[in-house]
PDB file of C-alpha atoms and ligand atoms in Angstrom:
ATOM      1  CA  MET A1376      10.739 -16.610   2.011  1.00 32.00           C
ATOM      2  CA  GLY A1377       8.419 -19.534   2.645  1.00 32.00           C
ATOM      3  CA  GLU A1378       5.336 -19.548   0.504  1.00 32.00           C
ATOM      4  CA  PRO A1379       5.658 -18.539  -3.141  1.00 32.00           C
ATOM      5  CA  ALA A1380       4.329 -15.124  -4.059  1.00 33.00           C
ATOM      6  CA  SER A1381       1.405 -16.726  -5.828  1.00 30.00           C
ATOM      7  CA  LEU A1382      -0.139 -17.927  -2.582  1.00 25.00           C
ATOM      8  CA  VAL A1383      -0.211 -14.527  -0.989  1.00 28.00           C
ATOM      9  CA  TRP A1384      -0.452 -12.120  -3.864  1.00 35.00           C
ATOM     10  CA  LEU A1385      -2.573 -13.805  -6.503  1.00 27.00           C
ATOM     11  CA  LEU A1386      -5.778 -14.171  -4.554  1.00 24.00           C
ATOM     12  CA  SER A1387      -8.518 -11.669  -5.047  1.00 27.00           C
ATOM     13  CA  THR A1388     -12.225 -11.452  -4.460  1.00 25.00           C
ATOM     14  CA  GLY A1389     -14.788  -8.794  -5.131  1.00 29.00           C
ATOM     15  CA  SER A1390     -18.126  -7.980  -3.600  1.00 30.00           C
ATOM     16  CA  LYS A1391     -20.909  -6.384  -5.556  1.00 29.00           C
ATOM     17  CA  SER A1392     -22.063  -4.290  -2.626  1.00 32.00           C
ATOM     18  CA  ASP A1393     -18.801  -2.498  -1.930  1.00 34.00           C
ATOM     19  CA  LYS A1394     -18.410  -1.777  -5.649  1.00 34.00           C
ATOM     20  CA  GLU A1395     -21.900  -0.292  -5.885  1.00 30.00           C
ATOM     21  CA  GLY A1396     -21.257   1.784  -2.795  1.00 29.00           C
ATOM     22  CA  TRP A1397     -18.420   3.795  -4.207  1.00 31.00           C
ATOM     23  CA  VAL A1398     -19.871   4.029  -7.670  1.00 29.00           C
ATOM     24  CA  ASN A1399     -22.912   5.748  -6.213  1.00 27.00           C
ATOM     25  CA  MET A1400     -20.851   8.050  -3.987  1.00 29.00           C
ATOM     26  CA  SER A1401     -18.530   9.286  -6.643  1.00 33.00           C
ATOM     27  CA  GLY A1402     -18.952  12.477  -8.596  1.00 39.00           C
ATOM     28  CA  ILE A1403     -16.796  11.364 -11.479  1.00 48.00           C
ATOM     29  CA  CYS A1404     -17.779   7.708 -11.489  1.00 49.00           C
ATOM     30  CA  GLN A1405     -21.378   7.575 -12.512  1.00 37.00           C
ATOM     31  CA  GLN A1406     -21.532   4.386 -14.476  1.00 31.00           C
ATOM     32  CA  ARG A1407     -22.155   0.996 -13.024  1.00 32.00           C
ATOM     33  CA  VAL A1408     -19.222  -1.325 -13.154  1.00 34.00           C
ATOM     34  CA  SER A1409     -20.321  -4.500 -14.802  1.00 34.00           C
ATOM     35  CA  ARG A1410     -17.379  -5.932 -16.690  1.00 37.00           C
ATOM     36  CA  ARG A1411     -15.192  -5.900 -13.610  1.00 41.00           C
ATOM     37  CA  GLN A1412     -17.823  -7.700 -11.596  1.00 34.00           C
ATOM     38  CA  LEU A1413     -18.370 -10.270 -14.290  1.00 30.00           C
ATOM     39  CA  LEU A1414     -14.708 -10.875 -14.876  1.00 34.00           C
ATOM     40  CA  LYS A1415     -13.484 -10.265 -11.366  1.00 36.00           C
ATOM     41  CA  GLY A1416     -12.288 -13.797 -10.839  1.00 30.00           C
ATOM     42  CA  GLY A1417     -10.345 -14.009 -14.074  1.00 29.00           C
ATOM     43  CA  LEU A1418      -9.035 -10.488 -13.889  1.00 28.00           C
ATOM     44  CA  ALA A1419      -7.984 -10.957 -10.330  1.00 30.00           C
ATOM     45  CA  LEU A1420      -5.876 -13.889 -11.330  1.00 29.00           C
ATOM     46  CA  ALA A1421      -4.461 -11.967 -14.251  1.00 31.00           C
ATOM     47  CA  ALA A1422      -3.751  -8.954 -12.093  1.00 32.00           C
ATOM     48  CA  GLY A1423      -2.088 -11.136  -9.523  1.00 33.00           C
ATOM     49  CA  ALA A1424       0.047 -12.759 -12.160  1.00 31.00           C
ATOM     50  CA  VAL A1425       1.470  -9.397 -13.177  1.00 33.00           C
ATOM     51  CA  ALA A1426       1.850  -8.080  -9.659  1.00 49.00           C
ATOM     52  CA  PHE A1427       5.540  -8.851  -9.780  1.00 37.00           C
ATOM     53  CA  GLY A1428       6.131  -9.176 -13.514  1.00 33.00           C
ATOM     54  CA  PRO A1429       5.542  -7.116 -16.647  1.00 33.00           C
ATOM     55  CA  ARG A1430       2.627  -8.891 -18.259  1.00 37.00           C
ATOM     56  CA  SER A1431      -0.477  -7.141 -19.439  1.00 39.00           C
ATOM     57  CA  VAL A1432      -4.041  -8.394 -19.529  1.00 42.00           C
ATOM     58  CA  LEU A1433      -6.454  -5.616 -20.333  1.00 46.00           C
ATOM     59  CA  GLY A1434     -10.208  -5.506 -20.490  1.00 49.00           C
ATOM     60  CA  GLU A1435     -12.376  -4.053 -23.206  1.00 50.00           C
ATOM     61  CA  ASP A1436     -14.847  -1.705 -21.488  1.00 55.00           C
ATOM     62  CA  ARG A1437     -13.515   1.859 -21.534  1.00 57.00           C
ATOM     63  CA  ASP A1438     -16.518   3.600 -20.007  1.00 69.00           C
ATOM     64  CA  GLU A1439     -16.153   2.277 -16.511  1.00 89.00           C
ATOM     65  CA  CYS A1440     -14.655   4.060 -13.533  1.00 94.00           C
ATOM     66  CA  THR A1441     -12.121   2.489 -11.266  1.00 96.00           C
ATOM     67  CA  ARG A1442     -10.980   3.541  -7.801  1.00 97.00           C
ATOM     68  CA  TRP A1443      -7.406   3.005  -6.711  1.00 98.00           C
ATOM     69  CA  ALA A1444      -5.211   3.837  -3.727  1.00 98.00           C
ATOM     70  CA  PHE A1445      -1.880   5.503  -4.535  1.00 98.00           C
ATOM     71  CA  LEU A1446       0.769   5.512  -1.823  1.00 98.00           C
ATOM     72  CA  SER A1447       4.448   6.350  -1.638  1.00 98.00           C
ATOM     73  CA  ASP A1448       7.370   6.447   0.778  1.00 98.00           C
ATOM     74  CA  THR A1449       6.061   4.093   3.418  1.00 98.00           C
ATOM     75  CA  HIS A1450       9.613   3.836   4.861  1.00 98.00           C
ATOM     76  CA  ILE A1451       8.965   0.747   6.950  1.00 98.00           C
ATOM     77  CA  ALA A1452      11.902  -0.229   9.199  1.00 98.00           C
ATOM     78  CA  ALA A1453      12.820  -3.616  10.632  1.00 97.00           C
ATOM     79  CA  ASP A1454      11.660  -2.321  14.023  1.00 98.00           C
ATOM     80  CA  PRO A1455       7.890  -1.702  13.983  1.00 98.00           C
ATOM     81  CA  ASP A1456       8.362   0.905  16.714  1.00 98.00           C
ATOM     82  CA  HIS A1457      10.810   2.935  14.657  1.00 98.00           C
ATOM     83  CA  ARG A1458       9.991   6.656  14.972  1.00 98.00           C
ATOM     84  CA  TYR A1459      11.153   9.562  12.817  1.00 97.00           C
ATOM     85  CA  ARG A1460      10.148  13.222  13.095  1.00 97.00           C
ATOM     86  CA  GLY A1461       7.427  12.134  15.489  1.00 97.00           C
ATOM     87  CA  PHE A1462       5.891   9.679  13.005  1.00 98.00           C
ATOM     88  CA  TYR A1463       5.610   5.920  13.287  1.00 98.00           C
ATOM     89  CA  PRO A1464       5.676   4.656   9.669  1.00 98.00           C
ATOM     90  CA  TYR A1465       4.664   1.104  10.611  1.00 98.00           C
ATOM     91  CA  ARG A1466       1.580   2.366  12.428  1.00 98.00           C
ATOM     92  CA  ASN A1467       0.768   4.704   9.536  1.00 98.00           C
ATOM     93  CA  LEU A1468       0.732   1.865   7.009  1.00 98.00           C
ATOM     94  CA  GLN A1469      -1.216  -0.272   9.446  1.00 98.00           C
ATOM     95  CA  GLU A1470      -3.820   2.486   9.688  1.00 98.00           C
ATOM     96  CA  ILE A1471      -3.983   2.996   5.923  1.00 98.00           C
ATOM     97  CA  ALA A1472      -4.334  -0.754   5.340  1.00 98.00           C
ATOM     98  CA  SER A1473      -7.143  -0.768   7.875  1.00 97.00           C
ATOM     99  CA  GLN A1474      -8.895   2.148   6.125  1.00 97.00           C
ATOM    100  CA  LEU A1475      -8.551   0.424   2.754  1.00 97.00           C
ATOM    101  CA  SER A1476      -9.840  -2.888   4.038  1.00 96.00           C
ATOM    102  CA  CYS A1477     -13.032  -1.150   5.197  1.00 96.00           C
ATOM    103  CA  ASP A1478     -13.639   0.312   1.738  1.00 95.00           C
ATOM    104  CA  LEU A1479     -11.671  -1.764  -0.713  1.00 96.00           C
ATOM    105  CA  PRO A1480     -10.339   0.029  -3.796  1.00 96.00           C
ATOM    106  CA  GLU A1481      -9.788  -1.818  -7.065  1.00 96.00           C
ATOM    107  CA  GLY A1482      -6.087  -2.000  -6.315  1.00 96.00           C
ATOM    108  CA  LEU A1483      -3.127  -0.388  -4.614  1.00 97.00           C
ATOM    109  CA  VAL A1484       0.097   1.085  -6.013  1.00 98.00           C
ATOM    110  CA  ILE A1485       3.037   2.191  -3.860  1.00 98.00           C
ATOM    111  CA  THR A1486       5.629   4.235  -5.739  1.00 98.00           C
ATOM    112  CA  GLY A1487       8.730   3.195  -3.841  1.00 97.00           C
ATOM    113  CA  ASP A1488      10.768   3.858  -0.743  1.00 98.00           C
ATOM    114  CA  LEU A1489       8.949   0.961   0.816  1.00 98.00           C
ATOM    115  CA  ALA A1490      11.763   0.547   3.318  1.00 97.00           C
ATOM    116  CA  ARG A1491      13.268   2.976   5.806  1.00 97.00           C
ATOM    117  CA  LEU A1492      16.752   3.474   4.394  1.00 94.00           C
ATOM    118  CA  LYS A1493      18.511   0.606   2.577  1.00 95.00           C
ATOM    119  CA  GLY A1494      15.916  -2.086   2.033  1.00 95.00           C
ATOM    120  CA  ARG A1495      16.675  -5.056   4.306  1.00 93.00           C
ATOM    121  CA  PRO A1496      14.662  -8.314   4.415  1.00 96.00           C
ATOM    122  CA  ALA A1497      13.214  -7.595   7.864  1.00 97.00           C
ATOM    123  CA  ALA A1498      11.769  -4.296   6.620  1.00 97.00           C
ATOM    124  CA  TYR A1499      10.151  -6.003   3.604  1.00 97.00           C
ATOM    125  CA  ALA A1500       8.821  -8.744   5.853  1.00 97.00           C
ATOM    126  CA  ASN A1501       6.994  -6.024   7.783  1.00 98.00           C
ATOM    127  CA  VAL A1502       5.671  -4.477   4.564  1.00 97.00           C
ATOM    128  CA  LYS A1503       4.425  -7.886   3.496  1.00 97.00           C
ATOM    129  CA  THR A1504       2.777  -8.545   6.848  1.00 97.00           C
ATOM    130  CA  LEU A1505       0.945  -5.223   6.703  1.00 97.00           C
ATOM    131  CA  LEU A1506      -0.208  -5.569   3.084  1.00 97.00           C
ATOM    132  CA  THR A1507      -1.029  -9.280   2.888  1.00 95.00           C
ATOM    133  CA  PRO A1508      -4.665  -8.892   4.073  1.00 95.00           C
ATOM    134  CA  LEU A1509      -5.206  -6.406   1.214  1.00 96.00           C
ATOM    135  CA  ALA A1510      -3.244  -8.481  -1.287  1.00 95.00           C
ATOM    136  CA  GLU A1511      -5.537 -11.410  -0.597  1.00 94.00           C
ATOM    137  CA  LYS A1512      -8.426  -9.327  -1.918  1.00 95.00           C
ATOM    138  CA  ARG A1513      -6.985  -6.851  -4.399  1.00 95.00           C
ATOM    139  CA  PRO A1514      -3.843  -6.522  -6.525  1.00 95.00           C
ATOM    140  CA  VAL A1515      -1.015  -4.715  -4.754  1.00 96.00           C
ATOM    141  CA  TYR A1516       1.710  -3.252  -6.990  1.00 95.00           C
ATOM    142  CA  LEU A1517       4.947  -2.247  -5.344  1.00 96.00           C
ATOM    143  CA  GLY A1518       7.517   0.042  -6.989  1.00 96.00           C
ATOM    144  CA  LEU A1519      11.054   0.703  -5.813  1.00 97.00           C
ATOM    145  CA  GLY A1520      12.744   3.915  -4.673  1.00 98.00           C
ATOM    146  CA  ASN A1521      16.218   5.000  -3.670  1.00 98.00           C
ATOM    147  CA  HIS A1522      15.789   3.615  -0.159  1.00 98.00           C
ATOM    148  CA  ASP A1523      14.919   0.144  -1.442  1.00 98.00           C
ATOM    149  CA  ASN A1524      17.135  -2.845  -2.124  1.00 97.00           C
ATOM    150  CA  ARG A1525      16.052  -4.770  -5.227  1.00 94.00           C
ATOM    151  CA  GLU A1526      17.611  -8.071  -4.127  1.00 94.00           C
ATOM    152  CA  ASP A1527      16.070  -7.961  -0.658  1.00 96.00           C
ATOM    153  CA  PHE A1528      12.734  -6.959  -2.192  1.00 95.00           C
ATOM    154  CA  PHE A1529      12.780  -9.902  -4.608  1.00 92.00           C
ATOM    155  CA  ARG A1530      13.755 -12.277  -1.823  1.00 92.00           C
ATOM    156  CA  THR A1531      10.643 -11.249   0.090  1.00 94.00           C
ATOM    157  CA  PHE A1532       8.078 -10.746  -2.670  1.00 91.00           C
ATOM    158  CA  GLY A1533       9.340 -12.995  -5.465  1.00 83.00           C
ATOM    159  CA  ASP A1534      11.595 -12.227  -8.391  1.00 73.00           C
ATOM    160  CA  SER A1535       9.883 -10.646 -11.421  1.00 64.00           C
ATOM    161  CA  ARG A1536      12.950 -10.917 -13.627  1.00 62.00           C
ATOM    162  CA  GLY A1537      12.473 -14.448 -14.925  1.00 56.00           C
ATOM    163  CA  SER A1538       9.369 -13.747 -17.005  1.00 56.00           C
ATOM    164  CA  GLY A1539      11.214 -13.209 -20.280  1.00 49.00           C
ATOM    165  CA  GLU A1540       9.677  -9.756 -20.784  1.00 52.00           C
ATOM    166  CA  ALA A1541      11.414  -8.224 -17.819  1.00 67.00           C
ATOM    167  CA  VAL A1542      13.877  -5.378 -18.158  1.00 86.00           C
ATOM    168  CA  THR A1543      17.268  -6.563 -17.015  1.00 81.00           C
ATOM    169  CA  ASN A1544      17.707  -5.934 -13.315  1.00 87.00           C
ATOM    170  CA  LYS A1545      14.656  -3.701 -13.106  1.00 91.00           C
ATOM    171  CA  HIS A1546      11.229  -4.292 -11.581  1.00 92.00           C
ATOM    172  CA  VAL A1547       8.611  -3.274 -14.159  1.00 92.00           C
ATOM    173  CA  ILE A1548       4.886  -3.969 -14.014  1.00 92.00           C
ATOM    174  CA  VAL A1549       2.098  -3.438 -16.533  1.00 93.00           C
ATOM    175  CA  ALA A1550      -1.218  -3.551 -14.711  1.00 93.00           C
ATOM    176  CA  ASP A1551      -4.849  -3.621 -15.734  1.00 89.00           C
ATOM    177  CA  GLY A1552      -6.629  -0.586 -14.358  1.00 92.00           C
ATOM    178  CA  GLY A1553      -9.860  -1.223 -16.280  1.00 92.00           C
ATOM    179  CA  PRO A1554     -10.345   1.973 -18.309  1.00 95.00           C
ATOM    180  CA  VAL A1555      -6.678   2.870 -17.832  1.00 97.00           C
ATOM    181  CA  ARG A1556      -3.359   1.080 -18.089  1.00 97.00           C
ATOM    182  CA  LEU A1557      -0.923   1.391 -15.205  1.00 97.00           C
ATOM    183  CA  ILE A1558       2.808   0.973 -15.798  1.00 96.00           C
ATOM    184  CA  ILE A1559       5.004   0.852 -12.719  1.00 96.00           C
ATOM    185  CA  LEU A1560       8.609   1.714 -13.587  1.00 96.00           C
ATOM    186  CA  ASP A1561      11.811   1.278 -11.614  1.00 96.00           C
ATOM    187  CA  THR A1562      13.974   4.361 -10.985  1.00 97.00           C
ATOM    188  CA  LEU A1563      16.114   2.856  -8.223  1.00 97.00           C
ATOM    189  CA  HIS A1564      19.656   3.676  -9.326  1.00 96.00           C
ATOM    190  CA  ARG A1565      21.904   3.449  -6.260  1.00 96.00           C
ATOM    191  CA  ILE A1566      20.682   2.370  -2.852  1.00 96.00           C
ATOM    192  CA  ASN A1567      20.440   5.234  -0.368  1.00 95.00           C
ATOM    193  CA  ALA A1568      21.668   7.825  -2.899  1.00 95.00           C
ATOM    194  CA  ILE A1569      19.130  10.477  -3.846  1.00 96.00           C
ATOM    195  CA  PRO A1570      19.143  10.571  -7.693  1.00 97.00           C
ATOM    196  CA  GLY A1571      17.221   8.023  -9.711  1.00 98.00           C
ATOM    197  CA  MET A1572      17.300   6.760 -13.282  1.00 98.00           C
ATOM    198  CA  LEU A1573      15.282   4.537 -15.588  1.00 98.00           C
ATOM    199  CA  GLY A1574      18.287   3.643 -17.715  1.00 97.00           C
ATOM    200  CA  TRP A1575      18.536   2.859 -21.406  1.00 96.00           C
ATOM    201  CA  PRO A1576      17.154  -0.740 -21.340  1.00 95.00           C
ATOM    202  CA  GLN A1577      14.037   0.315 -19.440  1.00 96.00           C
ATOM    203  CA  ARG A1578      13.459   3.389 -21.615  1.00 97.00           C
ATOM    204  CA  THR A1579      13.847   1.251 -24.726  1.00 96.00           C
ATOM    205  CA  TRP A1580      11.412  -1.320 -23.356  1.00 95.00           C
ATOM    206  CA  LEU A1581       8.942   1.453 -22.488  1.00 97.00           C
ATOM    207  CA  GLU A1582       9.157   3.062 -25.912  1.00 97.00           C
ATOM    208  CA  THR A1583       8.655  -0.269 -27.675  1.00 95.00           C
ATOM    209  CA  TYR A1584       5.790  -1.211 -25.383  1.00 95.00           C
ATOM    210  CA  LEU A1585       4.007   2.132 -25.824  1.00 97.00           C
ATOM    211  CA  ARG A1586       4.385   2.002 -29.603  1.00 96.00           C
ATOM    212  CA  THR A1587       2.774  -1.418 -29.825  1.00 95.00           C
ATOM    213  CA  CYS A1588       0.091  -1.360 -27.122  1.00 95.00           C
ATOM    214  CA  ASP A1589      -3.438  -0.131 -27.756  1.00 95.00           C
ATOM    215  CA  ASP A1590      -4.372   3.510 -27.166  1.00 95.00           C
ATOM    216  CA  ARG A1591      -5.868   3.023 -23.718  1.00 96.00           C
ATOM    217  CA  PRO A1592      -5.080   5.995 -21.430  1.00 98.00           C
ATOM    218  CA  THR A1593      -1.870   5.131 -19.651  1.00 98.00           C
ATOM    219  CA  ILE A1594      -0.512   6.280 -16.301  1.00 98.00           C
ATOM    220  CA  LEU A1595       3.158   5.846 -15.463  1.00 98.00           C
ATOM    221  CA  PHE A1596       4.374   5.388 -11.885  1.00 98.00           C
ATOM    222  CA  LEU A1597       7.906   6.043 -10.748  1.00 98.00           C
ATOM    223  CA  HIS A1598       9.589   7.066  -7.538  1.00 98.00           C
ATOM    224  CA  HIS A1599      11.769  10.031  -8.424  1.00 98.00           C
ATOM    225  CA  THR A1600      10.865  13.636  -9.199  1.00 98.00           C
ATOM    226  CA  PRO A1601      11.034  14.379 -12.938  1.00 98.00           C
ATOM    227  CA  LYS A1602      13.191  17.405 -13.785  1.00 97.00           C
ATOM    228  CA  VAL A1603      14.670  17.428 -10.263  1.00 98.00           C
ATOM    229  CA  ASP A1604      16.471  14.167  -9.543  1.00 97.00           C
ATOM    230  CA  LEU A1605      15.380  11.740 -12.225  1.00 98.00           C
ATOM    231  CA  LEU A1606      18.605  11.786 -14.206  1.00 98.00           C
ATOM    232  CA  ASP A1607      17.101  10.720 -17.530  1.00 98.00           C
ATOM    233  CA  THR A1608      14.010  12.952 -17.377  1.00 98.00           C
ATOM    234  CA  GLY A1609      14.790  14.494 -20.779  1.00 98.00           C
ATOM    235  CA  ARG A1610      15.114  11.145 -22.518  1.00 98.00           C
ATOM    236  CA  LEU A1611      11.945   9.843 -20.847  1.00 98.00           C
ATOM    237  CA  PHE A1612       9.850  12.822 -21.922  1.00 98.00           C
ATOM    238  CA  ARG A1613      11.181  12.735 -25.451  1.00 98.00           C
ATOM    239  CA  ILE A1614       9.535   9.306 -25.574  1.00 98.00           C
ATOM    240  CA  ILE A1615       6.304   9.963 -23.709  1.00 98.00           C
ATOM    241  CA  GLY A1616       5.701  13.631 -24.590  1.00 98.00           C
ATOM    242  CA  PRO A1617       4.521  12.864 -28.156  1.00 97.00           C
ATOM    243  CA  MET A1618       2.700   9.680 -27.062  1.00 97.00           C
ATOM    244  CA  THR A1619      -0.724  11.086 -26.285  1.00 98.00           C
ATOM    245  CA  LYS A1620      -1.871   7.806 -24.766  1.00 98.00           C
ATOM    246  CA  VAL A1621       0.368   8.677 -21.789  1.00 98.00           C
ATOM    247  CA  LYS A1622      -1.849  10.910 -19.662  1.00 98.00           C
ATOM    248  CA  ALA A1623      -0.112  11.186 -16.291  1.00 98.00           C
ATOM    249  CA  VAL A1624       3.028  10.436 -14.341  1.00 98.00           C
ATOM    250  CA  VAL A1625       2.576   9.585 -10.654  1.00 98.00           C
ATOM    251  CA  TYR A1626       5.618   9.891  -8.398  1.00 98.00           C
ATOM    252  CA  GLY A1627       6.635  10.168  -4.740  1.00 98.00           C
ATOM    253  CA  HIS A1628      10.053  10.942  -3.264  1.00 98.00           C
ATOM    254  CA  THR A1629       9.406  14.546  -2.167  1.00 98.00           C
ATOM    255  CA  HIS A1630       7.170  13.557   0.769  1.00 98.00           C
ATOM    256  CA  HIS A1631       4.815  16.287  -0.374  1.00 97.00           C
ATOM    257  CA  VAL A1632       1.762  16.715  -2.626  1.00 98.00           C
ATOM    258  CA  LYS A1633       1.773  18.558  -5.903  1.00 98.00           C
ATOM    259  CA  PHE A1634      -0.135  18.668  -9.186  1.00 98.00           C
ATOM    260  CA  SER A1635       1.507  20.136 -12.265  1.00 98.00           C
ATOM    261  CA  THR A1636       1.957  19.466 -15.969  1.00 98.00           C
ATOM    262  CA  TYR A1637       5.044  18.880 -18.094  1.00 98.00           C
ATOM    263  CA  LYS A1638       5.116  18.393 -21.863  1.00 96.00           C
ATOM    264  CA  GLY A1639       1.325  18.102 -21.772  1.00 95.00           C
ATOM    265  CA  ILE A1640       1.366  15.293 -19.207  1.00 98.00           C
ATOM    266  CA  HIS A1641      -0.190  15.572 -15.747  1.00 98.00           C
ATOM    267  CA  MET A1642       2.374  15.209 -12.960  1.00 98.00           C
ATOM    268  CA  ILE A1643       0.905  13.867  -9.728  1.00 98.00           C
ATOM    269  CA  ASN A1644       3.105  13.898  -6.628  1.00 98.00           C
ATOM    270  CA  VAL A1645       1.752  11.466  -4.031  1.00 98.00           C
ATOM    271  CA  PRO A1646       2.399  12.260  -0.328  1.00 98.00           C
ATOM    272  CA  ALA A1647       4.540  10.093   1.905  1.00 98.00           C
ATOM    273  CA  ALA A1648       2.736   7.554   4.024  1.00 98.00           C
ATOM    274  CA  GLY A1649       5.623   7.247   6.493  1.00 98.00           C
ATOM    275  CA  PHE A1650       6.613  10.768   7.518  1.00 98.00           C
ATOM    276  CA  ASN A1651       6.917  14.278   6.133  1.00 98.00           C
ATOM    277  CA  LEU A1652      10.100  16.303   5.749  1.00 97.00           C
ATOM    278  CA  SER A1653       8.472  19.619   6.618  1.00 97.00           C
ATOM    279  CA  ASP A1654       5.664  20.452   9.032  1.00 96.00           C
ATOM    280  CA  GLY A1655       3.605  22.044   6.276  1.00 96.00           C
ATOM    281  CA  HIS A1656       3.392  18.790   4.325  1.00 98.00           C
ATOM    282  CA  PRO A1657       0.703  16.148   4.838  1.00 98.00           C
ATOM    283  CA  VAL A1658       1.301  12.477   5.575  1.00 98.00           C
ATOM    284  CA  GLY A1659      -1.167  10.042   4.070  1.00 98.00           C
ATOM    285  CA  TRP A1660      -2.272   8.669   0.721  1.00 98.00           C
ATOM    286  CA  MET A1661      -4.179   9.519  -2.451  1.00 98.00           C
ATOM    287  CA  GLU A1662      -7.481   8.037  -3.556  1.00 98.00           C
ATOM    288  CA  ALA A1663      -7.788   8.062  -7.351  1.00 98.00           C
ATOM    289  CA  LYS A1664     -11.015   7.644  -9.297  1.00 98.00           C
ATOM    290  CA  LEU A1665     -10.046   7.011 -12.893  1.00 97.00           C
ATOM    291  CA  THR A1666     -11.923   6.907 -16.172  1.00 97.00           C
ATOM    292  CA  SER A1667     -10.809   6.964 -19.783  1.00 96.00           C
ATOM    293  CA  ARG A1668     -11.435  10.713 -19.764  1.00 96.00           C
ATOM    294  CA  GLY A1669      -9.732  11.835 -16.569  1.00 97.00           C
ATOM    295  CA  GLY A1670      -9.263  11.377 -12.867  1.00 97.00           C
ATOM    296  CA  GLU A1671     -10.380  12.720  -9.511  1.00 98.00           C
ATOM    297  CA  PHE A1672      -7.781  12.640  -6.763  1.00 98.00           C
ATOM    298  CA  LEU A1673      -8.715  12.858  -3.091  1.00 98.00           C
ATOM    299  CA  LEU A1674      -6.009  13.442  -0.486  1.00 98.00           C
ATOM    300  CA  HIS A1675      -6.299  11.484   2.752  1.00 98.00           C
ATOM    301  CA  ALA A1676      -4.038  13.440   5.127  1.00 98.00           C
ATOM    302  CA  MET A1677      -3.690  11.471   8.356  1.00 97.00           C
ATOM    303  CA  GLY A1678      -0.774  13.401   9.833  1.00 98.00           C
ATOM    304  CA  GLY A1679       1.427  16.411   9.321  1.00 98.00           C
ATOM    305  CA  ASN A1680      -0.596  19.163   7.663  1.00 98.00           C
ATOM    306  CA  THR A1681      -4.054  17.650   8.070  1.00 98.00           C
ATOM    307  CA  ARG A1682      -5.698  20.876   6.919  1.00 97.00           C
ATOM    308  CA  LEU A1683      -5.155  19.498   3.424  1.00 97.00           C
ATOM    309  CA  ASN A1684      -7.251  16.440   4.227  1.00 98.00           C
ATOM    310  CA  GLY A1685     -10.045  16.067   1.701  1.00 98.00           C
ATOM    311  CA  LEU A1686      -8.328  18.163  -0.948  1.00 97.00           C
ATOM    312  CA  THR A1687      -9.809  17.057  -4.274  1.00 98.00           C
ATOM    313  CA  THR A1688      -8.203  17.650  -7.641  1.00 98.00           C
ATOM    314  CA  LYS A1689      -9.931  16.844 -10.943  1.00 98.00           C
ATOM    315  CA  LEU A1690      -7.881  16.324 -14.067  1.00 98.00           C
ATOM    316  CA  ALA A1691      -8.924  15.801 -17.672  1.00 97.00           C
ATOM    317  CA  TRP A1692      -6.649  13.648 -19.829  1.00 98.00           C
ATOM    318  CA  ARG A1693      -5.096  15.204 -22.902  1.00 97.00           C
ATOM    319  CA  SER A1694      -6.433  14.014 -26.243  1.00 94.00           C
TER     320      SER A1694
HETATM  321 ZN1   ZN B  67      11.182   8.775   0.794  1.00 77.47          ZN
END
C-alpha cells in the first residue's frame, strides 16, 4: 500500500569497486564486467520494470560473469519475533539482507514461501521492509510458494497481471541475468496445501516463450520439488527437456540443499532461509556465480547444519 512499486523497486545503482572486488575473487568469473557497468543505469531500470511483470530486456555480452543471491522459504510472519524450531525467520532474513548489502550481488531471487503460512499483508509488509534497502540498489525477484497468498502479495508489492503478457492469475517474471536468462515461475496452487502446479496456461506461455526467445542459457525458478510434489512435472519436462537452452531448474520447498539432474537439466535445491525441518539441514542461502558456460554455487549456512557452510558446487551447462 502507499507508494507504487516503482518507487521502491525500480531504483538501482552500481559501484565499480564492488563489482571489481568479486570479479577478482571468483574462480569462475575471470572476466571484467564492462557492459553491466556501462549499462547499469538503463539495465537497472529495465530490471526494475520486470521485477513484478514478465517483460524481458536482455543484454548482448555473453562472456561476462554475474553473481546472484538465491534464497527460498523465508517464512516471514506478521510478528517479527515469531519463532519456529528455534529459528527466528525475521532475524534470519535481516541478517542475510545485511550480508548482501555489504557485498552486493547483481540481484536477488527468492523462490517462494515468503510468508509463514498463508500469506497475509502484515507478513508481506515485513518482507518488504527487510528487502527494500536491497531493492533500492539491485533487482529483487520474488516467487510464490504454497504458503503464499497471491492477492495479499500483489497488494503489498504491486500487481504484475496487468502487463498484457502476464499469465492469467500467475506471477511470472523474465529477468535479465546478463549472460543468462532467469525465468521465475509460479507454482502456487492452493494456499497452505503442499502440492504445487504450473497449470496449462503457464506451461503454454513458457513453451511459446522458450520457442521464440534467443538461445541464451536459461535458468527456471519455481517453488515446488519436481517429481515429488509439482503435479505437472511430466508436462513441464516434456517442454523443457528437449530445449537445450534450459540449463537448470532452481527450487526450494524442501528446506534442504541438493544438486541433481533430471532429463539433462541441473536441479538446484536452495536451502530455507527461515528454518530447517531436520537438524541435519542447513539454514541460509546460495550464492551463484553464473556464466554462459556454467555456474558455481556457494552455500552460506548460517544456522542448522553449519558444517555445510562454504560448500561449493560447480556445474557445467549442457550444450
Ligand atoms: Zn517452506
